[in-house]
Amino acid sequence: MAVIDLAFAIKHLPDVLKGVPATLAITIIAMICGLFSGLLISFIRIFKLPVLNQGAVLFISFIRGTPLIVQLYMFYYGLPVLFDYLNGRFGLQFNADNIHPLYIAFIAYTINTSAYQAEIMRGAIQSVDRGQMEAALSIGMTVPQALRRIIMPQAFRTALPDLGNTFIHLIKATSLAFAVKVMEILAISRTIANDGYRFLEMYLVAALLYWLLSWIFEIVFTKLEQKVSRYEKAQQSPVKRFYSVRQLKT
Amino acid sequence: MNKDLNYWLDLFIKVLDKLPLTLFMMIVSLFFALVIAVIVAVIRIKHVRILSGLAALYLSFTRSTPLLVQIFLIYFGLPQLLLVFHIDINHWNRLIFVIAAFSLHTGSYLAEIMRAAYQAVGKEQLEAALSVGMSYPQAIRRIILPQAFVIALPNIGNQAIELLKDTSLAFTIGIIDIMGQVRIILGNNHGIGIFEVYVVISIVYWIICIFIELIINVMEGSVRKRRALLK
């Protein structure tokens, strides 16, 4: 028996690839839902809504101060406790066992990432110059209009690199989804490795897959950044632009 | 959900019983991570040939793959790999494997923080130091490092908090730290109250995180005060 069995790894690669959809589904859904709830929390923080603001501060501190795996376990084992309470109180018939693990993962990861994205968005919105808001209001826009048309587009551009990092972070974080019984890349690799006593091969396959995924999305986000910062290039050299316009005229 | 105070107190004591191991893993890993980070940062700044490429590969790998995969690779994979060379490390203490994994993982993040801090100080500081007659090592020690340290401190603090949270994965290879204690508590409770145990664990982590944040804030404050006095 060879010590390192590459044939074993190649044979089981298709099985591990079956975990990629779960990994990507959790990442993408948590990213999108987390962005919306994160925005909501960041507005609560920026406009300093009473009570809600304190709640948001506590929530963000808790999520950022405790390990994700503890949060996942808490959510997984807390859900039946919550349902028991609700059922007893309102006479409902919820059963936590009927919920697909993937949906539990969606919610748990969304809650986790929303705290991080809230802080990113808060920083990005506050980094937009105050004068922008004042200018928008002075020409007769309402606050929601000014936010939507003037502030948010600029804030998103500032936030994009951090949002990209959060996305890559989420891809890696999905490796903990075994805590809520989701079979993703690592959980599948682990099962195969345990069955075949081929640890090195299977964990290398998993590592390379994560590496590849991170790499792909890094490129996607870099391209996205280049696209949204096109206007900067146009602004960069007014002299060049002046001459290019003149050339067109003559 | 109406458990009496004694029940919660008992849970806290049982969990806190394993806190020293968690802190031990964190502090030892942080030390080795700093050592690794300095070496890697120097290699990257000085553009040492071959080594620089290896360092880039190491940074990319550790930052693009989950920590859990790295722990498994080191704990399960490394002994298997070393057996090829007839080195048997299967009997080694599990703590050695997790501390190695944590150190390598955190080391890559710290290396980039240090490199960024070094570059943030600015070339003119080095040039000014050299122009007044300092030697290169003197300039680094007296001018660059003190400034780089101030810049890097908040980020190093964040990494220390990340590392603390990361130690919660050590239970996956059977280490009985705060997280590993869960099984033992549940064994005594016949599996009842698993949610409550995790609530207690999360509060313990939360408190330590806030504590680390406080330490970092105090350090930052004292460093800034000393610099303000110099002016």
Short mmCIF file of C-alpha atoms in Angstrom, two decimals, chain A residues 3-4 58 61-62 64-67 69-70 73-74 77-78 81 116 172 175-176 178 186 190 198-201 203-204 207 210-211 214, chain B residues 1 57 60-61 63-66 68-69 72-73 76-77 80-81 84 109 165 168-169 171-172 179 194-195 198-199 201-202 205-206 209:
data_model
loop_
_atom_site.label_atom_id
_atom_site.label_comp_id
_atom_site.label_asym_id
_atom_site.label_seq_id
_atom_site.Cartn_x
_atom_site.Cartn_y
_atom_site.Cartn_z
CA VAL A 3 1.76 5.84 1.61
CA ILE A 4 0.29 8.61 -0.50
CA LEU A 58 -24.59 44.71 21.84
CA SER A 61 -20.09 43.07 20.00
CA PHE A 62 -21.48 39.61 20.75
CA ARG A 64 -17.63 39.63 16.85
CA GLY A 65 -16.59 38.52 20.32
CA THR A 66 -17.62 34.88 20.12
CA PRO A 67 -16.41 32.10 17.82
CA ILE A 69 -18.74 27.65 15.77
CA VAL A 70 -20.21 28.50 19.18
CA TYR A 73 -24.07 25.32 17.93
CA MET A 74 -26.10 27.85 19.93
CA TYR A 77 -29.54 23.68 19.76
CA GLY A 78 -31.37 26.91 20.63
CA VAL A 81 -35.74 25.43 22.79
CA TYR A 116 -19.53 42.31 10.14
CA LYS A 172 -13.74 29.60 4.48
CA SER A 175 -16.13 24.69 6.58
CA LEU A 176 -17.76 24.93 10.02
CA PHE A 178 -20.73 20.52 9.93
CA LEU A 186 -14.94 19.56 4.25
CA ARG A 190 -13.78 14.09 6.31
CA ARG A 198 -6.66 8.46 3.62
CA PHE A 199 -6.44 11.71 5.55
CA LEU A 200 -3.66 13.54 3.77
CA GLU A 201 -5.13 12.98 0.30
CA TYR A 203 -7.77 17.08 3.19
CA LEU A 204 -5.40 18.18 0.43
CA ALA A 207 -7.71 22.56 0.76
CA TYR A 210 -11.08 26.10 -1.09
CA TRP A 211 -7.94 27.67 -2.50
CA SER A 214 -11.04 31.85 -2.96
CA MET B 1 -35.94 27.69 30.80
CA LEU B 57 2.84 30.63 -1.49
CA SER B 60 -1.72 32.57 -0.12
CA PHE B 61 -2.40 29.04 1.13
CA ARG B 63 -5.19 32.87 3.89
CA SER B 64 -7.27 31.08 1.24
CA THR B 65 -8.07 27.84 3.03
CA PRO B 66 -10.13 27.38 6.20
CA LEU B 68 -10.10 23.73 10.11
CA VAL B 69 -8.63 22.22 6.94
CA PHE B 72 -6.76 18.47 9.86
CA LEU B 73 -3.87 18.58 7.38
CA PHE B 76 -3.93 13.79 10.23
CA GLY B 77 -1.89 14.57 7.14
CA GLN B 80 1.09 10.26 7.23
CA LEU B 81 3.48 12.32 5.11
CA VAL B 84 7.19 8.17 4.03
CA TYR B 109 -1.91 37.31 8.94
CA LYS B 165 -11.86 32.57 18.73
CA SER B 168 -12.51 27.01 19.71
CA LEU B 169 -11.70 24.61 16.85
CA PHE B 171 -11.91 20.32 20.14
CA THR B 172 -12.29 18.90 16.62
CA MET B 179 -15.41 23.59 23.80
CA ILE B 194 -26.89 21.57 25.54
CA PHE B 195 -28.17 25.03 24.53
CA TYR B 198 -23.21 26.93 24.68
CA VAL B 199 -24.75 30.12 26.06
CA ILE B 201 -19.37 29.21 26.61
CA SER B 202 -20.26 32.16 24.38
CA TYR B 205 -15.44 33.95 25.07
CA TRP B 206 -17.19 37.30 24.90
CA CYS B 209 -12.52 39.23 23.99
#
